Amino acid sequence: ATLSDEAEITFTATINDQTTAGVTVTATDVLSGAPAYAVAWSGFFVDYKGADLQLRVGKVKPATIGLGLIFDSDDFDGFLATWVWDTENDLGDWTLFGDVKDYYVANISFALGDEDEVAVGVTASYDPLALGMAGSLDLAFTLGDDDETTIAAEAGVFYATTLTYAGALTIDTSLDDLGLAIDAHYVTAGFVPSTSGFTADRFGVGVEATYPLTEKVDGTLSWDYAMDSAMAAVVTHTIEGDLVYTVNADTSETAELDATYNVLTSGITASAAYLNYPLADDYVLSGKVAYDYPAATYAGVATLVYTIASDMKLTAEGRVDSNGAAFWSAEAQLAYNLGTNTDLTVGYEQNTWSDDINDYDAMTISDTLGTLSAGLEVTF
């Protein structure tokens, strides 16, 4: 087994009414000394929030611009500046951000129309990481007596050695209780901004319909289809159905069934989950299972959270993965609030789960290591 310890301290300082700064210091293997202890600095930031100018340096996470042709939301170490013009000037909001070595993105967003009903954005990007430059125009507006239909579109270009282009469209509407979402995109080969949320050389469409079958049960049916941009080969064709039963909205107690059929491979991926079942006053049980056909592989996880006291929780979790590095995995974690802005976490995991404890996204066991961990987070 591999034994490790970790201490994490977060310093946050209020410099003035508009400015804060902070940094996180993480010390690893100080107690065990194996293989050698390490100290790392991360999460540094200086954040200024003025009436017109907002500026952050360090860890930043700008929002997706338009539909994501040029920039899809991501967090990175860099800078983010936003200037909000006085409404009388009608010059919109100006945003500039970048990862100094990799890319720089500038965006101007404003509203058009008698009642500012059309949102417009203009974006430019200098992208050393992708060895090119990019630009886009996006707009969004609503239609209908009750603004029940929202339409958004974005068109972009990218230039490296040749000029390439892309376009995306989404339509979200409702018909009584039926919710309907339609999306389409066309991205030529060579359209490769490093911050794009789209894959180059793709023509794709998708439809998703959501309907409340009862007061507590919502059903969703979706279809996704994609070809290469020459429309010569199909690369994606899936149909997915999902049922969610909300037992208690206040406690997020839900049950869910999901199945995806891959038309290209005739494969089926199915999963079932039950989250936040109150086993007893202080015990909450959650679990999920997934199965792939025809591979006949499966994975499952069950999590029990025991609230020992108002400031202390114990989480125990067991997992299985028929196609993992190990068949089973287990983890226990104790979280204790020692006082104001001070949290202690200790735990042990045997056979590493790809997700954090109480997180069911990846559902894989990645290695056979055993890890003892201790973390202390202090915020000033």
CSV table of C-alpha atoms in Angstrom, one decimal:
chain,number,residue,atom,x,y,z
A,1,ALA,CA,0.0,0.0,0.0
A,2,THR,CA,1.1,3.6,-0.6
A,3,LEU,CA,0.7,5.8,2.5
A,4,SER,CA,0.5,9.6,2.1
A,5,ASP,CA,-0.4,12.6,4.1
A,6,GLU,CA,-1.5,16.0,3.0
A,7,ALA,CA,-2.0,19.4,4.7
A,8,GLU,CA,-3.7,22.3,2.9
A,9,ILE,CA,-3.8,25.8,4.1
A,10,THR,CA,-5.7,28.6,2.2
A,11,PHE,CA,-4.7,32.2,3.0
A,12,THR,CA,-7.2,34.9,2.0
A,13,ALA,CA,-6.6,38.6,2.7
A,14,THR,CA,-9.0,41.6,2.3
A,15,ILE,CA,-6.8,44.4,1.1
A,16,ASN,CA,-9.5,47.0,0.8
A,17,ASP,CA,-13.2,47.2,0.0
A,18,GLN,CA,-12.6,46.3,-3.6
A,19,THR,CA,-9.6,44.0,-3.5
A,20,THR,CA,-9.0,40.5,-2.1
A,21,ALA,CA,-6.0,38.2,-2.6
A,22,GLY,CA,-5.3,34.6,-1.7
A,23,VAL,CA,-3.2,31.5,-2.2
A,24,THR,CA,-3.3,27.8,-1.2
A,25,VAL,CA,-0.3,26.0,0.2
A,26,THR,CA,-0.3,22.2,0.0
A,27,ALA,CA,2.3,20.1,1.8
A,28,THR,CA,2.4,16.4,0.8
A,29,ASP,CA,4.1,13.5,2.6
A,30,VAL,CA,5.6,15.6,5.4
A,31,LEU,CA,4.9,12.9,7.9
A,32,SER,CA,5.5,9.8,5.9
A,33,GLY,CA,8.4,11.2,4.0
A,34,ALA,CA,7.9,8.8,1.1
A,35,PRO,CA,9.2,9.2,-1.5
A,36,ALA,CA,10.0,12.8,-0.4
A,37,TYR,CA,7.8,15.6,1.0
A,38,ALA,CA,6.7,18.3,-1.3
A,39,VAL,CA,5.3,21.8,-0.9
A,40,ALA,CA,3.2,23.3,-3.7
A,41,TRP,CA,1.5,26.7,-4.1
A,42,SER,CA,-1.7,26.8,-6.1
A,43,GLY,CA,-4.9,28.8,-6.5
A,44,PHE,CA,-3.2,32.2,-6.2
A,45,PHE,CA,-5.4,35.2,-7.1
A,46,VAL,CA,-5.8,38.9,-6.8
A,47,ASP,CA,-9.4,40.0,-7.3
A,48,TYR,CA,-10.4,43.6,-7.8
A,49,LYS,CA,-14.1,44.5,-8.1
A,50,GLY,CA,-14.7,48.2,-8.9
A,51,ALA,CA,-17.8,50.0,-10.1
A,52,ASP,CA,-16.8,49.7,-13.8
A,53,LEU,CA,-13.6,47.5,-13.9
A,54,GLN,CA,-13.3,44.0,-12.6
A,55,LEU,CA,-9.9,42.4,-12.7
A,56,ARG,CA,-8.7,39.0,-11.5
A,57,VAL,CA,-5.2,37.6,-11.8
A,58,GLY,CA,-4.4,34.0,-10.9
A,59,LYS,CA,-7.0,31.2,-11.0
A,60,VAL,CA,-9.8,32.4,-13.3
A,61,LYS,CA,-12.9,30.8,-14.9
A,62,PRO,CA,-14.5,32.9,-17.7
A,63,ALA,CA,-18.0,31.9,-18.8
A,64,THR,CA,-18.6,30.3,-22.2
A,65,ILE,CA,-18.8,32.9,-25.0
A,66,GLY,CA,-21.8,32.4,-27.3
A,67,LEU,CA,-22.2,28.7,-27.9
A,68,GLY,CA,-18.6,27.9,-27.4
A,69,LEU,CA,-17.1,28.0,-30.9
A,70,ILE,CA,-14.2,30.1,-29.8
A,71,PHE,CA,-14.2,29.7,-26.0
A,72,ASP,CA,-15.9,27.0,-23.9
A,73,SER,CA,-15.8,27.8,-20.2
A,74,ASP,CA,-12.7,26.5,-18.4
A,75,ASP,CA,-10.6,27.4,-15.4
A,76,PHE,CA,-6.9,28.2,-15.8
A,77,ASP,CA,-4.1,30.3,-14.3
A,78,GLY,CA,-4.1,33.6,-16.1
A,79,PHE,CA,-6.0,37.0,-16.0
A,80,LEU,CA,-9.6,38.2,-16.5
A,81,ALA,CA,-10.6,41.8,-17.0
A,82,THR,CA,-14.1,43.1,-17.6
A,83,TRP,CA,-15.1,46.7,-18.2
A,84,VAL,CA,-18.8,47.6,-17.9
A,85,TRP,CA,-19.7,50.8,-19.7
A,86,ASP,CA,-22.2,53.2,-18.3
A,87,THR,CA,-25.6,52.4,-19.8
A,88,GLU,CA,-25.9,55.9,-21.3
A,89,ASN,CA,-22.8,55.2,-23.5
A,90,ASP,CA,-24.4,52.0,-24.8
A,91,LEU,CA,-21.0,50.4,-25.5
A,92,GLY,CA,-21.7,47.1,-23.8
A,93,ASP,CA,-19.4,45.0,-21.7
A,94,TRP,CA,-15.8,44.5,-22.7
A,95,THR,CA,-14.0,41.4,-21.6
A,96,LEU,CA,-10.3,40.4,-22.0
A,97,PHE,CA,-8.7,37.2,-20.6
A,98,GLY,CA,-5.9,34.8,-21.4
A,99,ASP,CA,-3.4,32.2,-20.4
A,100,VAL,CA,-0.3,34.1,-21.1
A,101,LYS,CA,1.6,31.4,-23.0
A,102,ASP,CA,-1.3,29.8,-24.7
A,103,TYR,CA,-4.1,32.2,-25.8
A,104,TYR,CA,-5.8,35.6,-25.5
A,105,VAL,CA,-9.5,36.2,-25.9
A,106,ALA,CA,-11.3,39.5,-26.2
A,107,ASN,CA,-15.1,39.9,-26.3
A,108,ILE,CA,-17.6,42.8,-26.6
A,109,SER,CA,-21.2,42.0,-25.7
A,110,PHE,CA,-24.1,44.5,-26.1
A,111,ALA,CA,-27.8,44.6,-26.7
A,112,LEU,CA,-29.8,45.7,-29.8
A,113,GLY,CA,-33.4,46.6,-30.4
A,114,ASP,CA,-35.9,49.0,-29.0
A,115,GLU,CA,-36.1,47.0,-25.8
A,116,ASP,CA,-32.6,45.5,-25.9
A,117,GLU,CA,-34.2,42.2,-26.9
A,118,VAL,CA,-31.3,40.9,-29.0
A,119,ALA,CA,-28.0,40.0,-27.3
A,120,VAL,CA,-24.9,40.3,-29.5
A,121,GLY,CA,-21.3,39.4,-29.0
A,122,VAL,CA,-18.2,39.9,-31.0
A,123,THR,CA,-15.1,37.8,-30.1
A,124,ALA,CA,-11.5,37.8,-31.3
A,125,SER,CA,-8.8,35.4,-30.2
A,126,TYR,CA,-5.0,35.2,-30.6
A,127,ASP,CA,-4.1,31.5,-30.1
A,128,PRO,CA,-0.3,30.7,-30.0
A,129,LEU,CA,-1.1,27.2,-28.7
A,130,ALA,CA,-3.1,26.4,-31.9
A,131,LEU,CA,-0.8,28.6,-34.0
A,132,GLY,CA,-3.6,30.7,-35.3
A,133,MET,CA,-6.2,33.5,-34.8
A,134,ALA,CA,-10.0,33.2,-34.5
A,135,GLY,CA,-13.1,35.4,-34.5
A,136,SER,CA,-16.8,35.0,-34.1
A,137,LEU,CA,-20.2,36.7,-34.0
A,138,ASP,CA,-22.9,35.4,-31.7
A,139,LEU,CA,-26.5,36.5,-31.0
A,140,ALA,CA,-29.5,35.4,-29.0
A,141,PHE,CA,-33.1,36.4,-28.8
A,142,THR,CA,-36.5,35.2,-27.7
A,143,LEU,CA,-39.8,34.7,-29.6
A,144,GLY,CA,-43.4,34.1,-28.6
A,145,ASP,CA,-46.0,35.9,-26.6
A,146,ASP,CA,-44.4,34.6,-23.4
A,147,ASP,CA,-40.9,34.5,-24.7
A,148,GLU,CA,-41.1,30.7,-24.6
A,149,THR,CA,-38.7,30.2,-27.5
A,150,THR,CA,-35.0,31.1,-27.2
A,151,ILE,CA,-32.8,31.1,-30.3
A,152,ALA,CA,-29.0,31.4,-30.2
A,153,ALA,CA,-26.5,31.3,-33.0
A,154,GLU,CA,-22.7,31.7,-33.5
A,155,ALA,CA,-20.5,31.9,-36.6
A,156,GLY,CA,-16.7,31.8,-36.4
A,157,VAL,CA,-13.6,31.6,-38.4
A,158,PHE,CA,-10.1,30.4,-37.6
A,159,TYR,CA,-6.9,31.1,-39.5
A,160,ALA,CA,-3.6,29.3,-39.3
A,161,THR,CA,-2.3,28.4,-42.7
A,162,THR,CA,-5.7,28.5,-44.3
A,163,LEU,CA,-9.1,30.0,-43.4
A,164,THR,CA,-11.6,27.6,-41.8
A,165,TYR,CA,-15.0,28.3,-40.4
A,166,ALA,CA,-17.8,26.9,-38.2
A,167,GLY,CA,-21.4,27.7,-37.2
A,168,ALA,CA,-23.7,26.6,-34.4
A,169,LEU,CA,-27.4,27.0,-33.6
A,170,THR,CA,-29.6,26.2,-30.6
A,171,ILE,CA,-33.4,26.4,-30.3
A,172,ASP,CA,-35.1,26.0,-26.9
A,173,THR,CA,-38.8,26.1,-26.7
A,174,SER,CA,-41.8,24.7,-24.8
A,175,LEU,CA,-45.2,23.5,-25.9
A,176,ASP,CA,-47.4,23.4,-22.8
A,177,ASP,CA,-45.6,20.9,-20.6
A,178,LEU,CA,-43.3,19.6,-23.4
A,179,GLY,CA,-39.8,21.1,-23.4
A,180,LEU,CA,-37.9,20.8,-26.7
A,181,ALA,CA,-34.2,21.6,-27.4
A,182,ILE,CA,-32.7,21.5,-30.9
A,183,ASP,CA,-29.0,22.0,-31.7
A,184,ALA,CA,-27.0,21.9,-34.9
A,185,HIS,CA,-23.4,22.7,-35.7
A,186,TYR,CA,-21.1,22.6,-38.8
A,187,VAL,CA,-17.3,22.7,-38.1
A,188,THR,CA,-14.9,22.4,-41.0
A,189,ALA,CA,-11.6,20.5,-40.8
A,190,GLY,CA,-8.9,22.7,-39.5
A,191,PHE,CA,-11.1,24.8,-37.2
A,192,VAL,CA,-9.1,24.1,-34.1
A,193,PRO,CA,-9.1,27.0,-31.6
A,194,SER,CA,-7.5,25.5,-28.5
A,195,THR,CA,-10.3,26.8,-26.3
A,196,SER,CA,-13.2,25.6,-28.5
A,197,GLY,CA,-16.0,23.4,-27.2
A,198,PHE,CA,-16.4,21.7,-30.6
A,199,THR,CA,-14.6,19.0,-32.5
A,200,ALA,CA,-13.2,19.9,-36.0
A,201,ASP,CA,-14.5,18.2,-39.1
A,202,ARG,CA,-18.1,17.6,-37.8
A,203,PHE,CA,-21.6,18.2,-38.9
A,204,GLY,CA,-24.0,17.3,-36.1
A,205,VAL,CA,-27.6,17.7,-35.0
A,206,GLY,CA,-29.3,16.8,-31.8
A,207,VAL,CA,-32.9,16.9,-30.4
A,208,GLU,CA,-34.0,16.6,-26.8
A,209,ALA,CA,-37.5,16.4,-25.5
A,210,THR,CA,-38.5,16.6,-21.8
A,211,TYR,CA,-42.0,15.9,-20.5
A,212,PRO,CA,-43.4,15.6,-16.9
A,213,LEU,CA,-45.1,12.2,-16.9
A,214,THR,CA,-46.4,12.8,-13.5
A,215,GLU,CA,-45.9,15.5,-10.8
A,216,LYS,CA,-42.8,13.6,-9.6
A,217,VAL,CA,-41.6,11.8,-12.8
A,218,ASP,CA,-39.8,13.6,-15.6
A,219,GLY,CA,-39.0,11.8,-18.9
A,220,THR,CA,-36.3,12.8,-21.3
A,221,LEU,CA,-35.7,11.4,-24.8
A,222,SER,CA,-32.7,12.6,-26.9
A,223,TRP,CA,-31.2,11.9,-30.3
A,224,ASP,CA,-27.7,12.8,-31.4
A,225,TYR,CA,-26.3,12.4,-34.9
A,226,ALA,CA,-23.0,13.5,-36.4
A,227,MET,CA,-21.0,13.1,-39.6
A,228,ASP,CA,-17.7,14.4,-40.9
A,229,SER,CA,-17.9,17.8,-42.5
A,230,ALA,CA,-17.8,16.2,-46.0
A,231,MET,CA,-20.9,14.3,-44.9
A,232,ALA,CA,-19.3,11.0,-46.1
A,233,ALA,CA,-19.2,9.1,-42.8
A,234,VAL,CA,-21.4,8.9,-39.8
A,235,VAL,CA,-19.3,9.2,-36.6
A,236,THR,CA,-22.0,9.4,-33.9
A,237,HIS,CA,-25.6,8.1,-33.8
A,238,THR,CA,-27.1,7.6,-30.3
A,239,ILE,CA,-30.6,7.5,-28.8
A,240,GLU,CA,-31.0,8.1,-25.1
A,241,GLY,CA,-33.9,7.8,-22.7
A,242,ASP,CA,-33.9,9.0,-19.1
A,243,LEU,CA,-36.5,8.8,-16.3
A,244,VAL,CA,-36.1,10.8,-13.0
A,245,TYR,CA,-38.3,10.3,-10.0
A,246,THR,CA,-38.1,13.1,-7.5
A,247,VAL,CA,-39.0,11.6,-4.2
A,248,ASN,CA,-38.2,14.7,-2.1
A,249,ALA,CA,-37.0,17.9,-3.8
A,250,ASP,CA,-36.0,19.5,-0.4
A,251,THR,CA,-33.5,16.7,0.3
A,252,SER,CA,-32.6,15.9,-3.3
A,253,GLU,CA,-33.8,12.3,-2.9
A,254,THR,CA,-34.2,11.0,-6.4
A,255,ALA,CA,-34.3,7.8,-8.4
A,256,GLU,CA,-33.1,7.7,-12.0
A,257,LEU,CA,-33.0,5.2,-14.9
A,258,ASP,CA,-31.0,5.9,-18.0
A,259,ALA,CA,-30.3,3.9,-21.2
A,260,THR,CA,-28.3,4.9,-24.3
A,261,TYR,CA,-28.5,2.9,-27.6
A,262,ASN,CA,-25.5,3.3,-30.0
A,263,VAL,CA,-26.9,2.8,-33.5
A,264,LEU,CA,-23.5,2.4,-35.0
A,265,THR,CA,-22.3,-0.4,-32.7
A,266,SER,CA,-25.7,-1.8,-31.5
A,267,GLY,CA,-24.4,-1.3,-28.0
A,268,ILE,CA,-26.4,-0.4,-25.0
A,269,THR,CA,-25.3,1.5,-21.9
A,270,ALA,CA,-27.8,1.4,-19.0
A,271,SER,CA,-27.6,2.8,-15.5
A,272,ALA,CA,-29.8,3.0,-12.4
A,273,ALA,CA,-29.2,5.3,-9.4
A,274,TYR,CA,-30.9,6.1,-6.1
A,275,LEU,CA,-29.6,9.2,-4.3
A,276,ASN,CA,-30.0,10.5,-0.8
A,277,TYR,CA,-32.2,7.9,0.7
A,278,PRO,CA,-32.7,8.6,4.4
A,279,LEU,CA,-31.8,5.3,5.9
A,280,ALA,CA,-32.2,6.7,9.5
A,281,ASP,CA,-32.2,10.1,11.1
A,282,ASP,CA,-28.4,10.6,10.7
A,283,TYR,CA,-27.7,8.1,7.8
A,284,VAL,CA,-28.1,8.9,4.1
A,285,LEU,CA,-27.6,6.1,1.5
A,286,SER,CA,-26.9,6.6,-2.2
A,287,GLY,CA,-25.9,4.2,-5.0
A,288,LYS,CA,-25.5,3.6,-8.7
A,289,VAL,CA,-25.0,0.7,-11.1
A,290,ALA,CA,-24.1,0.7,-14.8
A,291,TYR,CA,-24.0,-2.0,-17.4
A,292,ASP,CA,-22.6,-2.2,-20.9
A,293,TYR,CA,-24.0,-4.5,-23.6
A,294,PRO,CA,-22.6,-6.5,-25.5
A,295,ALA,CA,-19.3,-6.1,-23.6
A,296,ALA,CA,-21.1,-7.4,-20.5
A,297,THR,CA,-19.1,-5.1,-18.2
A,298,TYR,CA,-20.6,-3.5,-15.1
A,299,ALA,CA,-19.7,-1.2,-12.3
A,300,GLY,CA,-21.5,-0.3,-9.1
A,301,VAL,CA,-21.0,2.0,-6.1
A,302,ALA,CA,-22.8,2.5,-2.8
A,303,THR,CA,-22.2,5.4,-0.4
A,304,LEU,CA,-23.3,5.8,3.2
A,305,VAL,CA,-23.0,9.2,4.9
A,306,TYR,CA,-23.3,9.3,8.7
A,307,THR,CA,-23.7,12.7,10.4
A,308,ILE,CA,-22.1,12.0,13.7
A,309,ALA,CA,-22.6,15.6,14.9
A,310,SER,CA,-23.3,19.0,13.4
A,311,ASP,CA,-19.6,19.4,12.7
A,312,MET,CA,-18.6,15.9,11.9
A,313,LYS,CA,-19.5,13.5,9.0
A,314,LEU,CA,-18.3,10.0,8.2
A,315,THR,CA,-18.5,8.7,4.6
A,316,ALA,CA,-18.0,5.1,3.7
A,317,GLU,CA,-18.1,3.9,0.1
A,318,GLY,CA,-17.8,0.5,-1.7
A,319,ARG,CA,-17.3,0.0,-5.4
A,320,VAL,CA,-17.0,-2.8,-8.0
A,321,ASP,CA,-15.8,-2.6,-11.5
A,322,SER,CA,-15.7,-5.8,-13.7
A,323,ASN,CA,-13.3,-4.2,-16.1
A,324,GLY,CA,-11.1,-2.2,-13.7
A,325,ALA,CA,-7.6,-2.5,-12.5
A,326,ALA,CA,-9.1,-4.3,-9.4
A,327,PHE,CA,-12.6,-5.7,-9.1
A,328,TRP,CA,-13.4,-3.9,-5.8
A,329,SER,CA,-12.5,-0.6,-4.1
A,330,ALA,CA,-13.4,0.9,-0.8
A,331,GLU,CA,-12.9,4.2,0.9
A,332,ALA,CA,-13.7,5.8,4.3
A,333,GLN,CA,-13.4,9.5,5.0
A,334,LEU,CA,-14.0,11.5,8.2
A,335,ALA,CA,-14.6,15.3,7.8
A,336,TYR,CA,-14.5,17.4,11.0
A,337,ASN,CA,-15.0,21.1,11.3
A,338,LEU,CA,-12.5,22.1,14.0
A,339,GLY,CA,-13.7,25.7,14.2
A,340,THR,CA,-14.3,28.8,12.1
A,341,ASN,CA,-12.6,28.4,8.7
A,342,THR,CA,-10.8,25.2,9.8
A,343,ASP,CA,-11.6,21.8,8.4
A,344,LEU,CA,-9.9,18.5,8.9
A,345,THR,CA,-10.3,15.5,6.6
A,346,VAL,CA,-8.8,12.0,7.2
A,347,GLY,CA,-9.4,8.9,5.2
A,348,TYR,CA,-8.2,5.7,3.7
A,349,GLU,CA,-8.8,4.3,0.2
A,350,GLN,CA,-7.9,0.8,-1.1
A,351,ASN,CA,-7.8,0.5,-4.9
A,352,THR,CA,-8.2,3.9,-6.4
A,353,TRP,CA,-11.6,5.1,-7.7
A,354,SER,CA,-11.4,7.5,-10.6
A,355,ASP,CA,-13.8,9.9,-9.0
A,356,ASP,CA,-13.8,11.6,-5.6
A,357,ILE,CA,-15.8,9.9,-2.8
A,358,ASN,CA,-19.5,10.3,-3.3
A,359,ASP,CA,-19.0,11.1,-7.0
A,360,TYR,CA,-20.4,8.8,-9.7
A,361,ASP,CA,-19.3,10.2,-13.0
A,362,ALA,CA,-16.4,8.0,-14.2
A,363,MET,CA,-17.3,4.7,-12.4
A,364,THR,CA,-13.9,3.0,-12.9
A,365,ILE,CA,-11.2,1.6,-10.6
A,366,SER,CA,-7.9,2.9,-12.0
A,367,ASP,CA,-5.2,1.2,-9.9
A,368,THR,CA,-4.5,-1.1,-6.9
A,369,LEU,CA,-2.9,1.4,-4.6
A,370,GLY,CA,-3.9,1.9,-1.0
A,371,THR,CA,-3.7,5.5,0.2
A,372,LEU,CA,-4.0,7.0,3.7
A,373,SER,CA,-4.6,10.7,3.5
A,374,ALA,CA,-5.1,13.6,5.9
A,375,GLY,CA,-6.0,17.1,4.9
A,376,LEU,CA,-6.2,20.4,6.9
A,377,GLU,CA,-7.8,23.4,5.3
A,378,VAL,CA,-7.5,26.7,7.1
A,379,THR,CA,-8.9,29.9,5.6
A,380,PHE,CA,-7.8,33.3,7.0
